[in-house]
């Protein structure tokens, strides 16, 4: 294969570590996480503003979601490993060692969805509207995560001779460190399908679809469903070219990988969820604020007034708003005003 001059591969020679600062290492993958969060916030700012979610509420929900996503993504990766007991449970500090590689996005979804639902209820906004924004945020952030995967070399396909096959040349890449013979790093015999690049392309298509529909769908919950369906379908298909272990599930040996089994389970669970959303989530009427439409809000406090107590002490208190039906009729007020004017004239 290496002697064929007509084969043109994609060569990647980027060290996953940007710079070492003492014992710490700044990595491209971690940097892409930060960039992904910032770009996700920038991308959804107009969407959340249109839906009536203030920036303060967005930030309050975001920080909870980021923590939940990191924890969920890492834990779901760890529990899938064949050396879970012998390595991770025997040496629990490795569970936190994300720099060793390993984040499973399905785990982030499992943790973040209930967290967003909970925090939206706390903020008194429609949880489905918040989840729709979360889908846009996730689709945006994933783009940069995939760039980190491409640099890391931790998502690769099977051996390939396709013209766009990838050859990793940096000895510190996850791909080269995982080779049976590390000295073959950079050799064309190690060329693989660029699975991370396929994932990147799928993310771009999904994000473009979500952006197009975000201005047209008025039913809360529809956008997050499209994102989730799109994600599980693309994951199921793309893992056919990814070089991952084939596993059994509930005694079934279908030649599928862990993420494909997860995609099937999530796809099945999404069917009744879709029915519930279509059944109970109504389209927001034109002119209404989507985030608070149909959601009870806290009563606004009345204006502050100065009052004097019996002891002559002045205090500031909020004036209670008039209850509906207790307002003095306009006609009675006008009659009282006319009587008062007559008394003054007489």
Short mmCIF file of C-alpha atoms in Angstrom, two decimals:
data_model
loop_
_atom_site.label_atom_id
_atom_site.label_comp_id
_atom_site.label_asym_id
_atom_site.label_seq_id
_atom_site.Cartn_x
_atom_site.Cartn_y
_atom_site.Cartn_z
CA UNK A 1 0.00 0.00 0.00
CA UNK A 2 2.78 2.40 0.84
CA UNK A 3 4.34 1.93 -2.59
CA UNK A 4 1.28 3.12 -4.49
CA UNK A 5 2.00 6.75 -5.49
CA UNK A 6 -1.64 7.40 -6.37
CA UNK A 7 -2.88 7.01 -2.79
CA UNK A 8 -3.11 10.38 -1.04
CA UNK A 9 -3.81 10.21 2.66
CA UNK A 10 -4.58 12.83 5.29
CA UNK A 11 -1.58 13.16 7.60
CA UNK A 12 -2.07 14.53 11.10
CA UNK A 13 1.00 15.46 13.14
CA UNK A 14 -0.35 17.55 16.02
CA UNK A 15 0.65 16.96 19.62
CA UNK A 16 -2.54 16.67 21.75
CA UNK A 17 -0.73 18.73 24.40
CA UNK A 18 -0.45 22.43 23.56
CA UNK A 19 1.97 23.31 26.34
CA UNK A 20 3.25 21.88 29.63
CA UNK A 21 3.08 24.12 32.70
CA UNK A 22 5.00 22.25 35.35
CA UNK A 23 3.13 19.02 36.00
CA UNK A 24 0.04 20.36 34.25
CA UNK A 25 -0.64 19.96 30.55
CA UNK A 26 -2.90 22.22 28.51
CA UNK A 27 -4.52 19.98 25.90
CA UNK A 28 -6.30 20.75 22.66
CA UNK A 29 -9.22 18.57 23.73
CA UNK A 30 -9.78 20.56 26.93
CA UNK A 31 -9.41 23.84 25.04
CA UNK A 32 -12.03 22.68 22.53
CA UNK A 33 -14.42 22.04 25.43
CA UNK A 34 -14.02 25.63 26.60
CA UNK A 35 -14.40 26.98 23.06
CA UNK A 36 -17.43 24.76 22.52
CA UNK A 37 -19.15 26.11 25.65
CA UNK A 38 -18.45 29.73 24.68
CA UNK A 39 -19.57 29.23 21.08
CA UNK A 40 -22.65 27.36 22.23
CA UNK A 41 -23.59 30.33 24.41
CA UNK A 42 -23.00 32.73 21.54
CA UNK A 43 -25.00 30.62 19.10
CA UNK A 44 -28.12 30.32 21.27
CA UNK A 45 -28.19 33.92 22.54
CA UNK A 46 -30.70 35.12 19.96
CA UNK A 47 -32.80 31.98 20.25
CA UNK A 48 -33.14 32.29 24.03
CA UNK A 49 -33.88 36.01 23.71
CA UNK A 50 -36.67 35.28 21.22
CA UNK A 51 -38.10 32.68 23.55
CA UNK A 52 -38.03 35.02 26.55
CA UNK A 53 -35.20 33.43 28.57
CA UNK A 54 -33.03 36.12 30.13
CA UNK A 55 -29.24 35.83 30.00
CA UNK A 56 -29.12 35.50 33.81
CA UNK A 57 -31.37 32.45 33.66
CA UNK A 58 -29.34 31.00 30.80
CA UNK A 59 -26.13 31.26 32.84
CA UNK A 60 -27.74 29.80 35.96
CA UNK A 61 -28.98 26.78 34.01
CA UNK A 62 -25.74 26.49 32.04
CA UNK A 63 -23.35 25.98 34.95
CA UNK A 64 -25.47 23.19 36.40
CA UNK A 65 -25.66 21.59 32.96
CA UNK A 66 -21.91 21.79 32.29
CA UNK A 67 -21.11 20.07 35.60
CA UNK A 68 -23.76 17.41 34.97
CA UNK A 69 -22.48 16.86 31.42
CA UNK A 70 -18.87 16.39 32.50
CA UNK A 71 -19.81 13.99 35.28
CA UNK A 72 -22.27 12.03 33.15
CA UNK A 73 -19.99 11.84 30.13
CA UNK A 74 -17.06 10.56 32.16
CA UNK A 75 -19.01 8.07 34.27
CA UNK A 76 -20.80 6.54 31.28
CA UNK A 77 -17.46 6.04 29.57
CA UNK A 78 -15.97 4.40 32.66
CA UNK A 79 -18.81 1.94 33.27
CA UNK A 80 -18.52 0.68 29.68
CA UNK A 81 -14.85 -0.28 30.00
CA UNK A 82 -13.95 -3.97 30.20
CA UNK A 83 -11.39 -3.14 32.92
CA UNK A 84 -13.94 -1.27 35.06
CA UNK A 85 -13.30 -3.40 38.15
CA UNK A 86 -9.60 -4.17 37.74
CA UNK A 87 -8.56 -0.63 36.80
CA UNK A 88 -11.12 2.07 37.62
CA UNK A 89 -12.66 0.63 40.78
CA UNK A 90 -9.33 -0.70 42.02
CA UNK A 91 -7.75 2.74 41.43
CA UNK A 92 -10.68 5.19 41.67
CA UNK A 93 -8.55 8.27 40.96
CA UNK A 94 -8.41 7.15 37.34
CA UNK A 95 -12.14 7.85 37.10
CA UNK A 96 -11.28 11.55 37.32
CA UNK A 97 -8.34 11.30 34.90
CA UNK A 98 -10.08 12.65 31.82
CA UNK A 99 -6.68 13.44 30.31
CA UNK A 100 -6.24 9.70 29.87
CA UNK A 101 -9.06 9.89 27.35
CA UNK A 102 -12.69 8.91 27.53
CA UNK A 103 -15.93 10.86 27.48
CA UNK A 104 -19.22 9.32 26.34
CA UNK A 105 -21.70 11.91 25.09
CA UNK A 106 -24.69 9.69 25.78
CA UNK A 107 -23.80 9.89 29.46
CA UNK A 108 -23.85 13.68 29.24
CA UNK A 109 -27.34 13.52 27.70
CA UNK A 110 -28.62 11.21 30.45
CA UNK A 111 -27.42 13.61 33.15
CA UNK A 112 -28.08 16.98 31.52
CA UNK A 113 -31.68 16.46 30.37
CA UNK A 114 -33.12 15.97 33.90
CA UNK A 115 -30.89 18.77 35.24
CA UNK A 116 -32.20 21.25 32.65
CA UNK A 117 -35.76 20.13 33.39
CA UNK A 118 -35.22 20.68 37.11
CA UNK A 119 -33.50 24.06 36.79
CA UNK A 120 -36.13 25.30 34.33
CA UNK A 121 -38.82 24.52 36.89
CA UNK A 122 -36.84 26.44 39.49
CA UNK A 123 -36.52 29.42 37.13
CA UNK A 124 -40.27 29.21 36.30
CA UNK A 125 -39.80 28.69 32.58
CA UNK A 126 -41.11 25.95 30.33
CA UNK A 127 -38.65 23.02 30.64
CA UNK A 128 -39.26 22.02 27.02
CA UNK A 129 -38.24 25.48 25.79
CA UNK A 130 -35.07 25.23 27.88
CA UNK A 131 -34.37 21.77 26.47
CA UNK A 132 -34.82 23.07 22.92
CA UNK A 133 -32.15 25.66 23.63
CA UNK A 134 -30.03 22.91 25.17
CA UNK A 135 -30.23 20.92 21.94
CA UNK A 136 -28.93 23.88 19.94
CA UNK A 137 -26.19 24.42 22.50
CA UNK A 138 -25.12 20.76 22.42
CA UNK A 139 -25.07 20.56 18.62
CA UNK A 140 -22.85 23.65 18.50
CA UNK A 141 -20.46 22.53 21.22
CA UNK A 142 -20.07 19.08 19.67
CA UNK A 143 -18.49 20.60 16.56
CA UNK A 144 -15.50 21.76 18.57
CA UNK A 145 -15.38 18.55 20.60
CA UNK A 146 -14.98 16.64 17.33
CA UNK A 147 -12.06 18.85 16.36
CA UNK A 148 -10.47 17.83 19.66
CA UNK A 149 -11.15 14.18 18.80
CA UNK A 150 -9.45 14.58 15.41
CA UNK A 151 -6.33 16.03 17.06
CA UNK A 152 -6.34 13.44 19.85
CA UNK A 153 -6.76 10.49 17.53
CA UNK A 154 -9.17 8.89 20.01
CA UNK A 155 -12.01 8.35 17.49
CA UNK A 156 -10.81 6.36 14.52
CA UNK A 157 -12.26 3.95 12.00
CA UNK A 158 -11.11 0.64 10.62
CA UNK A 159 -7.99 0.22 8.52
CA UNK A 160 -8.56 1.84 5.14
CA UNK A 161 -6.97 2.54 1.77
CA UNK A 162 -9.46 5.26 0.85
CA UNK A 163 -7.86 8.46 -0.52
CA UNK A 164 -9.04 10.36 2.56
CA UNK A 165 -7.80 7.77 5.05
CA UNK A 166 -5.97 9.29 8.02
CA UNK A 167 -2.40 8.62 9.12
CA UNK A 168 -1.41 9.81 12.60
CA UNK A 169 2.24 10.79 12.87
CA UNK A 170 2.54 12.23 16.37
CA UNK A 171 3.76 9.66 18.89
CA UNK A 172 1.74 11.36 21.66
CA UNK A 173 -1.58 10.92 19.88
CA UNK A 174 -3.97 8.41 21.43
CA UNK A 175 -3.93 6.43 18.19
CA UNK A 176 -0.16 6.00 18.10
CA UNK A 177 0.04 5.19 21.81
CA UNK A 178 -2.57 2.48 21.28
CA UNK A 179 -0.72 0.74 18.46
CA UNK A 180 0.61 -2.76 19.09
CA UNK A 181 3.90 -1.52 17.63
CA UNK A 182 4.32 2.19 18.52
CA UNK A 183 7.28 2.45 16.14
CA UNK A 184 4.88 2.08 13.21
CA UNK A 185 3.33 5.45 14.07
CA UNK A 186 3.14 7.53 10.90
CA UNK A 187 3.48 4.57 8.58
CA UNK A 188 0.89 4.38 5.78
CA UNK A 189 0.15 0.82 6.90
CA UNK A 190 -1.68 2.35 9.89
CA UNK A 191 -4.06 4.46 7.77
CA UNK A 192 -7.63 4.40 9.10
CA UNK A 193 -10.98 5.86 8.19
CA UNK A 194 -11.35 9.36 9.72
CA UNK A 195 -14.33 8.50 11.91
CA UNK A 196 -14.05 11.73 13.93
CA UNK A 197 -14.26 13.73 10.70
CA UNK A 198 -17.40 11.80 9.72
CA UNK A 199 -18.85 12.71 13.11
CA UNK A 200 -17.93 16.35 12.52
CA UNK A 201 -19.75 16.36 9.17
CA UNK A 202 -22.82 14.75 10.75
CA UNK A 203 -22.81 17.41 13.49
CA UNK A 204 -22.65 20.21 10.92
CA UNK A 205 -25.64 18.81 9.01
CA UNK A 206 -27.63 18.34 12.22
CA UNK A 207 -26.82 21.84 13.47
CA UNK A 208 -27.83 23.38 10.14
CA UNK A 209 -31.16 21.51 10.31
CA UNK A 210 -31.78 22.66 13.89
CA UNK A 211 -30.94 26.25 13.04
CA UNK A 212 -33.34 26.16 10.07
CA UNK A 213 -36.17 24.70 12.18
CA UNK A 214 -35.53 26.89 15.24
CA UNK A 215 -37.30 29.84 13.58
CA UNK A 216 -40.18 27.75 12.29
CA UNK A 217 -41.20 25.34 15.05
CA UNK A 218 -43.53 26.80 17.68
CA UNK A 219 -44.21 23.65 19.68
CA UNK A 220 -41.91 23.47 22.74
CA UNK A 221 -39.99 20.21 22.83
CA UNK A 222 -39.99 19.58 19.08
CA UNK A 223 -36.46 20.89 18.54
CA UNK A 224 -34.84 18.76 21.25
CA UNK A 225 -36.62 15.68 19.88
CA UNK A 226 -35.22 16.32 16.41
CA UNK A 227 -31.75 16.74 17.88
CA UNK A 228 -31.98 13.52 19.89
CA UNK A 229 -33.40 11.49 17.00
CA UNK A 230 -30.74 12.91 14.69
CA UNK A 231 -27.97 12.15 17.14
CA UNK A 232 -28.96 8.54 17.88
CA UNK A 233 -29.49 7.75 14.18
CA UNK A 234 -26.13 9.20 13.10
CA UNK A 235 -24.34 7.46 15.99
CA UNK A 236 -25.88 4.12 15.10
CA UNK A 237 -24.78 4.44 11.47
CA UNK A 238 -21.33 5.95 12.02
CA UNK A 239 -20.27 3.29 14.50
CA UNK A 240 -20.29 0.73 11.71
CA UNK A 241 -17.00 2.28 10.53
CA UNK A 242 -15.55 2.97 14.00
CA UNK A 243 -12.96 0.57 15.35
CA UNK A 244 -14.69 -0.23 18.63
CA UNK A 245 -15.37 -3.47 20.44
CA UNK A 246 -18.44 -5.48 19.44
CA UNK A 247 -20.51 -6.40 22.49
CA UNK A 248 -23.59 -8.44 23.36
CA UNK A 249 -26.63 -6.89 24.98
CA UNK A 250 -29.16 -8.92 26.99
CA UNK A 251 -27.85 -12.06 25.33
CA UNK A 252 -28.27 -10.64 21.83
CA UNK A 253 -25.27 -10.98 19.51
CA UNK A 254 -26.06 -8.67 16.60
CA UNK A 255 -22.53 -7.54 15.87
CA UNK A 256 -23.16 -4.08 17.36
CA UNK A 257 -21.02 -1.83 19.52
CA UNK A 258 -21.93 -0.29 22.86
CA UNK A 259 -22.94 3.08 21.42
CA UNK A 260 -25.15 1.35 18.84
CA UNK A 261 -27.00 -0.56 21.53
CA UNK A 262 -27.41 2.69 23.47
CA UNK A 263 -28.71 4.39 20.31
CA UNK A 264 -31.31 1.66 19.84
CA UNK A 265 -32.50 1.90 23.44
CA UNK A 266 -32.70 5.69 23.34
CA UNK A 267 -34.50 5.59 19.97
CA UNK A 268 -37.15 3.26 21.43
CA UNK A 269 -37.54 5.46 24.53
CA UNK A 270 -37.94 8.56 22.37
CA UNK A 271 -41.06 7.14 20.67
CA UNK A 272 -43.39 7.44 23.74
CA UNK A 273 -41.68 10.71 24.70
CA UNK A 274 -42.53 12.08 21.25
CA UNK A 275 -46.15 11.06 21.73
CA UNK A 276 -46.31 12.87 25.08
CA UNK A 277 -44.76 16.03 23.64
CA UNK A 278 -47.17 16.07 20.69
CA UNK A 279 -50.10 15.30 22.99
CA UNK A 280 -49.49 17.79 25.78
CA UNK A 281 -47.15 20.48 24.44
CA UNK A 282 -49.20 23.00 22.51
CA UNK A 283 -47.78 25.44 19.94
CA UNK A 284 -47.11 28.87 21.42
CA UNK A 285 -49.54 31.48 20.12
CA UNK A 286 -48.23 34.37 18.08
CA UNK A 287 -47.15 37.24 20.32
CA UNK A 288 -46.83 35.11 23.47
CA UNK A 289 -43.57 34.57 25.35
CA UNK A 290 -42.63 30.92 24.77
CA UNK A 291 -40.53 30.49 27.93
CA UNK A 292 -43.32 31.55 30.29
CA UNK A 293 -46.37 30.63 28.20
CA UNK A 294 -48.71 28.70 30.51
CA UNK A 295 -46.18 28.73 33.39
CA UNK A 296 -47.37 30.38 36.66
CA UNK A 297 -45.11 33.25 37.66
CA UNK A 298 -44.38 34.86 41.01
CA UNK A 299 -46.60 37.90 41.70
CA UNK A 300 -44.75 41.17 41.27
CA UNK A 301 -44.22 43.12 44.52
CA UNK A 302 -46.19 46.34 44.93
CA UNK A 303 -44.57 49.80 45.14
CA UNK A 304 -42.79 50.76 48.34
CA UNK A 305 -44.52 53.39 50.52
CA UNK A 306 -43.58 55.29 53.68
CA UNK A 307 -45.80 54.52 56.70
CA UNK A 308 -45.79 55.96 60.22
CA UNK A 309 -46.33 53.62 63.14
CA UNK A 310 -48.30 54.47 66.28
CA UNK A 311 -45.07 55.44 68.01
CA UNK A 312 -44.23 57.97 65.30
CA UNK A 313 -41.54 55.78 63.70
CA UNK A 314 -41.37 55.86 59.90
CA UNK A 315 -40.98 52.56 58.05
CA UNK A 316 -40.84 51.52 54.39
CA UNK A 317 -43.07 48.67 53.30
CA UNK A 318 -44.40 47.29 50.06
CA UNK A 319 -47.91 48.31 49.16
CA UNK A 320 -50.08 45.26 48.59
CA UNK A 321 -51.46 45.12 45.06
CA UNK A 322 -55.22 45.41 44.84
CA UNK A 323 -57.00 42.11 44.52
CA UNK A 324 -59.10 41.61 41.41
CA UNK A 325 -62.64 42.81 41.94
CA UNK A 326 -61.79 45.13 44.89
CA UNK A 327 -61.07 48.21 42.81
CA UNK A 328 -63.45 51.10 43.43
CA UNK A 329 -65.76 51.58 40.42
CA UNK A 330 -64.86 54.58 38.28
CA UNK A 331 -68.42 56.00 38.44
CA UNK A 332 -68.47 55.90 42.28
CA UNK A 333 -65.13 57.68 42.42
CA UNK A 334 -66.36 60.38 40.07
CA UNK A 335 -69.55 60.84 42.17
CA UNK A 336 -67.49 61.20 45.35
CA UNK A 337 -65.28 63.78 43.66
CA UNK A 338 -68.32 65.83 42.57
CA UNK A 339 -69.82 65.76 46.11
CA UNK A 340 -66.52 66.88 47.59
CA UNK A 341 -66.36 69.77 45.06
CA UNK A 342 -69.93 70.88 45.95
CA UNK A 343 -69.11 70.98 49.67
CA UNK A 344 -66.06 73.13 48.99
CA UNK A 345 -68.09 75.61 46.89
CA UNK A 346 -70.83 75.87 49.54
#
